[in-house]
Amino acid sequence: METLRLKDNKEGITAAAEILKADGIVAMPTETVYGLAASAYSNTAIAKVFSAKGRPQDNPLIVHISDMEMLSSVVGEFPATAKVLAQKFWPGPLTMVLPKGEKIASSVSAGLSTVAVRMPSNPVARELIRVGGLPLAAPSANLSGSPSPTSYHHVITDLDGRINAVIMSGECEVGLESTVVSLAATPPRLLRPGFITAEQLKEVIPNLVIDKAVLEELQKGEKAASPGMMYKHYSPKTEVFLVEAEKAEFISFVNSNENCAAICFSEEKDKIKVPVLTLGEEDSAEAQAKNLFGLLRESDNLKVKTVYVHAPKKDGVGLAVYNRLIRAAGFKVIKL
Ligand code: TXA
Ligand code: MG
């Protein structure tokens, strides 16, 4: 199929909304990453999303809403804690898992009794949902397994010819997917860390539990609370290793290796003699979040066998950066 290139203006958004109403699939910008949107009411449309991405059928999607009125058609219940979180963090990069409403297509939740929902802050996404009058299910608009797209160019690289249209908008401000918290679990559980941090959530939910799968590989037979956390993810073609080390150790480690590249902090760049990409300053997890997926894609252009990534700190937004990196590395960590 031909993938239409649409502008992020009124005309483009109207055209995209028409495609979505006719059960088509459209890549849209959000503040986190580009999403591949489809009507959350339509099993037919959702089937196209799974097929275009090559996504495993048991990995449920996030539903995006434009205002609080739309929420009642998405969730079965909206408990008091969810209201507080919505007031504090919506519109924005927080997804809540709640009991599923009846109108939502069963394939959105991969047959689960819960649904993941968020209200994006990106104005183009919100306008598209509003004009279409539909809650939109949207996973990241990449081929399953590859790094999530933070620009429309990444979407085109992965999905040109496989989707009906892409809205050509700006680069995503956050650069990592939303924080996912399950309020259907007791006590509430952080399933995927993101720009809204565990520390921020704990101010509202003091008994929040951080799911084991956030930082560790699940063993065979262990069941994932969030199916998406099971799969190898975000991986470029080049083999990635995460390296936990002090700055000087990291620098001498990469410099003594062959056929490799480094993804490092800005402070280290000048001392590294192999091809190098810069994640951001060590203390700026926000910058690292924004750069990470683009760099993982770029690392394939360096034509080296391995890329060593200097592991970031695991607090605040750093926890989200670390969570994506350890998956990109297929849980291969070198501790120096
Ligand atoms: O920022 C984002 O969340 C982006 C943009 C497009 O909004 N979307 C995104 O979707 O990252 P996706 O499909 O790549 O990730 C959805 C995550 C997966 O890890 C999935 O397992 C989890 O949310 N999820 C969805 N529904 C769930 C449910 N009912 N229970 C538990 N986990 C769920
Ligand atoms: Mg994804």
PDB file of N, CA and C in Angstrom, residues 86-147:
ATOM      1  N   ALA A  86      -4.564  11.518  37.403  1.00  0.00           N
ATOM      2  CA  ALA A  86      -4.980  12.218  36.181  1.00  0.00           C
ATOM      3  C   ALA A  86      -4.873  13.732  36.373  1.00  0.00           C
ATOM      4  N   GLN A  87      -5.322  14.191  37.562  1.00  0.00           N
ATOM      5  CA  GLN A  87      -5.240  15.638  37.821  1.00  0.00           C
ATOM      6  C   GLN A  87      -3.798  16.131  37.810  1.00  0.00           C
ATOM      7  N   LYS A  88      -2.912  15.314  38.358  1.00  0.00           N
ATOM      8  CA  LYS A  88      -1.509  15.724  38.455  1.00  0.00           C
ATOM      9  C   LYS A  88      -0.744  15.577  37.142  1.00  0.00           C
ATOM     10  N   PHE A  89      -1.001  14.496  36.408  1.00  0.00           N
ATOM     11  CA  PHE A  89      -0.087  14.143  35.300  1.00  0.00           C
ATOM     12  C   PHE A  89      -0.711  14.124  33.910  1.00  0.00           C
ATOM     13  N   TRP A  90      -2.032  14.315  33.775  1.00  0.00           N
ATOM     14  CA  TRP A  90      -2.657  14.358  32.449  1.00  0.00           C
ATOM     15  C   TRP A  90      -3.006  15.783  32.090  1.00  0.00           C
ATOM     16  N   PRO A  91      -2.909  16.186  30.835  1.00  0.00           N
ATOM     17  CA  PRO A  91      -2.345  15.380  29.758  1.00  0.00           C
ATOM     18  C   PRO A  91      -0.826  15.228  29.935  1.00  0.00           C
ATOM     19  N   GLY A  92      -0.315  14.032  29.597  1.00  0.00           N
ATOM     20  CA  GLY A  92       1.120  13.805  29.757  1.00  0.00           C
ATOM     21  C   GLY A  92       1.473  12.331  29.685  1.00  0.00           C
ATOM     22  N   PRO A  93       2.776  12.028  29.911  1.00  0.00           N
ATOM     23  CA  PRO A  93       3.287  10.682  29.636  1.00  0.00           C
ATOM     24  C   PRO A  93       3.072   9.663  30.750  1.00  0.00           C
ATOM     25  N   LEU A  94       1.832   9.564  31.244  1.00  0.00           N
ATOM     26  CA  LEU A  94       1.493   8.545  32.250  1.00  0.00           C
ATOM     27  C   LEU A  94       0.351   7.682  31.731  1.00  0.00           C
ATOM     28  N   THR A  95       0.553   6.362  31.749  1.00  0.00           N
ATOM     29  CA  THR A  95      -0.482   5.396  31.343  1.00  0.00           C
ATOM     30  C   THR A  95      -0.947   4.635  32.573  1.00  0.00           C
ATOM     31  N   MET A  96      -2.282   4.514  32.712  1.00  0.00           N
ATOM     32  CA  MET A  96      -2.814   3.751  33.847  1.00  0.00           C
ATOM     33  C   MET A  96      -3.527   2.504  33.337  1.00  0.00           C
ATOM     34  N   VAL A  97      -3.268   1.377  33.993  1.00  0.00           N
ATOM     35  CA  VAL A  97      -3.973   0.132  33.673  1.00  0.00           C
ATOM     36  C   VAL A  97      -5.145   0.000  34.645  1.00  0.00           C
ATOM     37  N   LEU A  98      -6.354  -0.130  34.067  1.00  0.00           N
ATOM     38  CA  LEU A  98      -7.604  -0.121  34.838  1.00  0.00           C
ATOM     39  C   LEU A  98      -8.556  -1.186  34.276  1.00  0.00           C
ATOM     40  N   PRO A  99      -9.665  -1.477  34.985  1.00  0.00           N
ATOM     41  CA  PRO A  99     -10.628  -2.427  34.405  1.00  0.00           C
ATOM     42  C   PRO A  99     -11.138  -1.913  33.056  1.00  0.00           C
ATOM     43  N   LYS A 100     -11.273  -2.815  32.098  1.00  0.00           N
ATOM     44  CA  LYS A 100     -11.603  -2.434  30.719  1.00  0.00           C
ATOM     45  C   LYS A 100     -13.103  -2.134  30.568  1.00  0.00           C
ATOM     46  N   GLY A 101     -13.405  -1.095  29.790  1.00  0.00           N
ATOM     47  CA  GLY A 101     -14.793  -0.801  29.444  1.00  0.00           C
ATOM     48  C   GLY A 101     -15.259  -1.722  28.320  1.00  0.00           C
ATOM     49  N   GLU A 102     -16.598  -1.909  28.217  1.00  0.00           N
ATOM     50  CA  GLU A 102     -17.130  -2.908  27.276  1.00  0.00           C
ATOM     51  C   GLU A 102     -16.943  -2.546  25.813  1.00  0.00           C
ATOM     52  N   LYS A 103     -16.916  -1.235  25.517  1.00  0.00           N
ATOM     53  CA  LYS A 103     -16.850  -0.846  24.101  1.00  0.00           C
ATOM     54  C   LYS A 103     -15.489  -1.081  23.447  1.00  0.00           C
ATOM     55  N   ILE A 104     -14.448  -1.181  24.278  1.00  0.00           N
ATOM     56  CA  ILE A 104     -13.094  -1.338  23.734  1.00  0.00           C
ATOM     57  C   ILE A 104     -12.932  -2.743  23.136  1.00  0.00           C
ATOM     58  N   ALA A 105     -12.396  -2.786  21.925  1.00  0.00           N
ATOM     59  CA  ALA A 105     -12.227  -4.068  21.227  1.00  0.00           C
ATOM     60  C   ALA A 105     -11.346  -5.003  22.053  1.00  0.00           C
ATOM     61  N   SER A 106     -11.722  -6.285  22.073  1.00  0.00           N
ATOM     62  CA  SER A 106     -11.011  -7.248  22.920  1.00  0.00           C
ATOM     63  C   SER A 106      -9.532  -7.368  22.534  1.00  0.00           C
ATOM     64  N   SER A 107      -9.218  -7.194  21.250  1.00  0.00           N
ATOM     65  CA  SER A 107      -7.825  -7.368  20.812  1.00  0.00           C
ATOM     66  C   SER A 107      -6.917  -6.242  21.301  1.00  0.00           C
ATOM     67  N   VAL A 108      -7.486  -5.083  21.675  1.00  0.00           N
ATOM     68  CA  VAL A 108      -6.682  -3.979  22.236  1.00  0.00           C
ATOM     69  C   VAL A 108      -5.965  -4.473  23.484  1.00  0.00           C
ATOM     70  N   SER A 109      -6.694  -5.203  24.318  1.00  0.00           N
ATOM     71  CA  SER A 109      -6.137  -5.702  25.586  1.00  0.00           C
ATOM     72  C   SER A 109      -5.614  -7.106  25.460  1.00  0.00           C
ATOM     73  N   ALA A 110      -5.503  -7.615  24.256  1.00  0.00           N
ATOM     74  CA  ALA A 110      -5.056  -8.994  24.037  1.00  0.00           C
ATOM     75  C   ALA A 110      -5.828  -9.958  24.938  1.00  0.00           C
ATOM     76  N   GLY A 111      -7.140  -9.706  25.077  1.00  0.00           N
ATOM     77  CA  GLY A 111      -7.998 -10.615  25.830  1.00  0.00           C
ATOM     78  C   GLY A 111      -7.983 -10.417  27.340  1.00  0.00           C
ATOM     79  N   LEU A 112      -7.160  -9.479  27.877  1.00  0.00           N
ATOM     80  CA  LEU A 112      -7.126  -9.238  29.332  1.00  0.00           C
ATOM     81  C   LEU A 112      -8.400  -8.497  29.762  1.00  0.00           C
ATOM     82  N   SER A 113      -8.689  -8.499  31.067  1.00  0.00           N
ATOM     83  CA  SER A 113      -9.876  -7.789  31.550  1.00  0.00           C
ATOM     84  C   SER A 113      -9.547  -6.327  31.873  1.00  0.00           C
ATOM     85  N   THR A 114      -8.289  -5.942  31.663  1.00  0.00           N
ATOM     86  CA  THR A 114      -7.870  -4.572  31.940  1.00  0.00           C
ATOM     87  C   THR A 114      -7.547  -3.838  30.636  1.00  0.00           C
ATOM     88  N   VAL A 115      -7.423  -2.511  30.743  1.00  0.00           N
ATOM     89  CA  VAL A 115      -7.020  -1.714  29.578  1.00  0.00           C
ATOM     90  C   VAL A 115      -6.040  -0.639  30.041  1.00  0.00           C
ATOM     91  N   ALA A 116      -5.079  -0.313  29.198  1.00  0.00           N
ATOM     92  CA  ALA A 116      -4.115   0.745  29.508  1.00  0.00           C
ATOM     93  C   ALA A 116      -4.589   2.024  28.823  1.00  0.00           C
ATOM     94  N   VAL A 117      -4.606   3.153  29.561  1.00  0.00           N
ATOM     95  CA  VAL A 117      -5.139   4.401  28.985  1.00  0.00           C
ATOM     96  C   VAL A 117      -4.264   5.586  29.353  1.00  0.00           C
ATOM     97  N   ARG A 118      -4.115   6.510  28.392  1.00  0.00           N
ATOM     98  CA  ARG A 118      -3.433   7.768  28.718  1.00  0.00           C
ATOM     99  C   ARG A 118      -3.975   8.909  27.868  1.00  0.00           C
ATOM    100  N   MET A 119      -3.808  10.142  28.384  1.00  0.00           N
ATOM    101  CA  MET A 119      -4.191  11.348  27.643  1.00  0.00           C
ATOM    102  C   MET A 119      -2.893  12.059  27.260  1.00  0.00           C
ATOM    103  N   PRO A 120      -2.513  11.993  25.974  1.00  0.00           N
ATOM    104  CA  PRO A 120      -1.242  12.602  25.567  1.00  0.00           C
ATOM    105  C   PRO A 120      -1.310  14.125  25.641  1.00  0.00           C
ATOM    106  N   SER A 121      -0.148  14.760  25.819  1.00  0.00           N
ATOM    107  CA  SER A 121      -0.143  16.234  25.836  1.00  0.00           C
ATOM    108  C   SER A 121       0.140  16.809  24.451  1.00  0.00           C
ATOM    109  N   ASN A 122       0.628  15.987  23.518  1.00  0.00           N
ATOM    110  CA  ASN A 122       0.929  16.504  22.182  1.00  0.00           C
ATOM    111  C   ASN A 122      -0.362  17.032  21.518  1.00  0.00           C
ATOM    112  N   PRO A 123      -0.373  18.310  21.086  1.00  0.00           N
ATOM    113  CA  PRO A 123      -1.617  18.899  20.563  1.00  0.00           C
ATOM    114  C   PRO A 123      -2.102  18.234  19.270  1.00  0.00           C
ATOM    115  N   VAL A 124      -1.191  17.734  18.442  1.00  0.00           N
ATOM    116  CA  VAL A 124      -1.622  17.080  17.193  1.00  0.00           C
ATOM    117  C   VAL A 124      -2.350  15.769  17.517  1.00  0.00           C
ATOM    118  N   ALA A 125      -1.799  15.002  18.440  1.00  0.00           N
ATOM    119  CA  ALA A 125      -2.443  13.742  18.837  1.00  0.00           C
ATOM    120  C   ALA A 125      -3.827  14.010  19.418  1.00  0.00           C
ATOM    121  N   ARG A 126      -3.894  15.000  20.320  1.00  0.00           N
ATOM    122  CA  ARG A 126      -5.178  15.289  20.969  1.00  0.00           C
ATOM    123  C   ARG A 126      -6.223  15.747  19.961  1.00  0.00           C
ATOM    124  N   GLU A 127      -5.794  16.587  19.007  1.00  0.00           N
ATOM    125  CA  GLU A 127      -6.719  17.094  17.992  1.00  0.00           C
ATOM    126  C   GLU A 127      -7.203  15.946  17.095  1.00  0.00           C
ATOM    127  N   LEU A 128      -6.308  15.036  16.770  1.00  0.00           N
ATOM    128  CA  LEU A 128      -6.686  13.887  15.935  1.00  0.00           C
ATOM    129  C   LEU A 128      -7.745  13.030  16.640  1.00  0.00           C
ATOM    130  N   ILE A 129      -7.560  12.787  17.918  1.00  0.00           N
ATOM    131  CA  ILE A 129      -8.523  11.988  18.683  1.00  0.00           C
ATOM    132  C   ILE A 129      -9.870  12.726  18.739  1.00  0.00           C
ATOM    133  N   ARG A 130      -9.800  14.044  18.959  1.00  0.00           N
ATOM    134  CA  ARG A 130     -11.024  14.846  19.080  1.00  0.00           C
ATOM    135  C   ARG A 130     -11.786  14.893  17.750  1.00  0.00           C
ATOM    136  N   VAL A 131     -11.077  15.164  16.662  1.00  0.00           N
ATOM    137  CA  VAL A 131     -11.733  15.280  15.353  1.00  0.00           C
ATOM    138  C   VAL A 131     -12.322  13.931  14.920  1.00  0.00           C
ATOM    139  N   GLY A 132     -11.576  12.852  15.161  1.00  0.00           N
ATOM    140  CA  GLY A 132     -12.072  11.522  14.802  1.00  0.00           C
ATOM    141  C   GLY A 132     -13.205  11.070  15.727  1.00  0.00           C
ATOM    142  N   GLY A 133     -13.255  11.631  16.934  1.00  0.00           N
ATOM    143  CA  GLY A 133     -14.282  11.238  17.909  1.00  0.00           C
ATOM    144  C   GLY A 133     -14.088   9.805  18.388  1.00  0.00           C
ATOM    145  N   LEU A 134     -12.846   9.321  18.306  1.00  0.00           N
ATOM    146  CA  LEU A 134     -12.559   7.926  18.674  1.00  0.00           C
ATOM    147  C   LEU A 134     -11.390   7.869  19.641  1.00  0.00           C
ATOM    148  N   PRO A 135     -11.493   7.035  20.689  1.00  0.00           N
ATOM    149  CA  PRO A 135     -10.273   6.737  21.440  1.00  0.00           C
ATOM    150  C   PRO A 135      -9.351   5.936  20.523  1.00  0.00           C
ATOM    151  N   LEU A 136      -8.057   6.237  20.542  1.00  0.00           N
ATOM    152  CA  LEU A 136      -7.130   5.588  19.612  1.00  0.00           C
ATOM    153  C   LEU A 136      -6.169   4.655  20.339  1.00  0.00           C
ATOM    154  N   ALA A 137      -6.184   3.394  19.946  1.00  0.00           N
ATOM    155  CA  ALA A 137      -5.174   2.458  20.442  1.00  0.00           C
ATOM    156  C   ALA A 137      -3.914   2.729  19.643  1.00  0.00           C
ATOM    157  N   ALA A 138      -2.782   2.881  20.332  1.00  0.00           N
ATOM    158  CA  ALA A 138      -1.545   3.183  19.604  1.00  0.00           C
ATOM    159  C   ALA A 138      -0.319   2.642  20.311  1.00  0.00           C
ATOM    160  N   PRO A 139       0.275   1.601  19.763  1.00  0.00           N
ATOM    161  CA  PRO A 139       1.603   1.197  20.230  1.00  0.00           C
ATOM    162  C   PRO A 139       2.627   2.088  19.555  1.00  0.00           C
ATOM    163  N   SER A 140       3.879   1.990  19.951  1.00  0.00           N
ATOM    164  CA  SER A 140       4.922   2.758  19.279  1.00  0.00           C
ATOM    165  C   SER A 140       4.962   2.349  17.800  1.00  0.00           C
ATOM    166  N   ALA A 141       5.223   3.344  16.918  1.00  0.00           N
ATOM    167  CA  ALA A 141       5.110   3.111  15.469  1.00  0.00           C
ATOM    168  C   ALA A 141       6.421   2.611  14.858  1.00  0.00           C
ATOM    169  N   ASN A 142       6.938   1.527  15.434  1.00  0.00           N
ATOM    170  CA  ASN A 142       8.168   0.903  14.923  1.00  0.00           C
ATOM    171  C   ASN A 142       7.862  -0.550  14.592  1.00  0.00           C
ATOM    172  N   LEU A 143       8.765  -1.200  13.870  1.00  0.00           N
ATOM    173  CA  LEU A 143       8.648  -2.647  13.723  1.00  0.00           C
ATOM    174  C   LEU A 143       8.910  -3.249  15.087  1.00  0.00           C
ATOM    175  N   SER A 144       8.153  -4.261  15.454  1.00  0.00           N
ATOM    176  CA  SER A 144       8.298  -4.883  16.758  1.00  0.00           C
ATOM    177  C   SER A 144       9.756  -5.294  16.978  1.00  0.00           C
ATOM    178  N   GLY A 145      10.322  -4.906  18.128  1.00  0.00           N
ATOM    179  CA  GLY A 145      11.708  -5.276  18.442  1.00  0.00           C
ATOM    180  C   GLY A 145      12.708  -4.175  18.178  1.00  0.00           C
ATOM    181  N   SER A 146      12.429  -3.268  17.231  1.00  0.00           N
ATOM    182  CA  SER A 146      13.416  -2.224  16.932  1.00  0.00           C
ATOM    183  C   SER A 146      13.183  -0.990  17.823  1.00  0.00           C
ATOM    184  N   PRO A 147      14.153  -0.058  17.874  1.00  0.00           N
ATOM    185  CA  PRO A 147      13.978   1.099  18.775  1.00  0.00           C
ATOM    186  C   PRO A 147      12.726   1.908  18.419  1.00  0.00           C
TER     187      PRO A 147
END
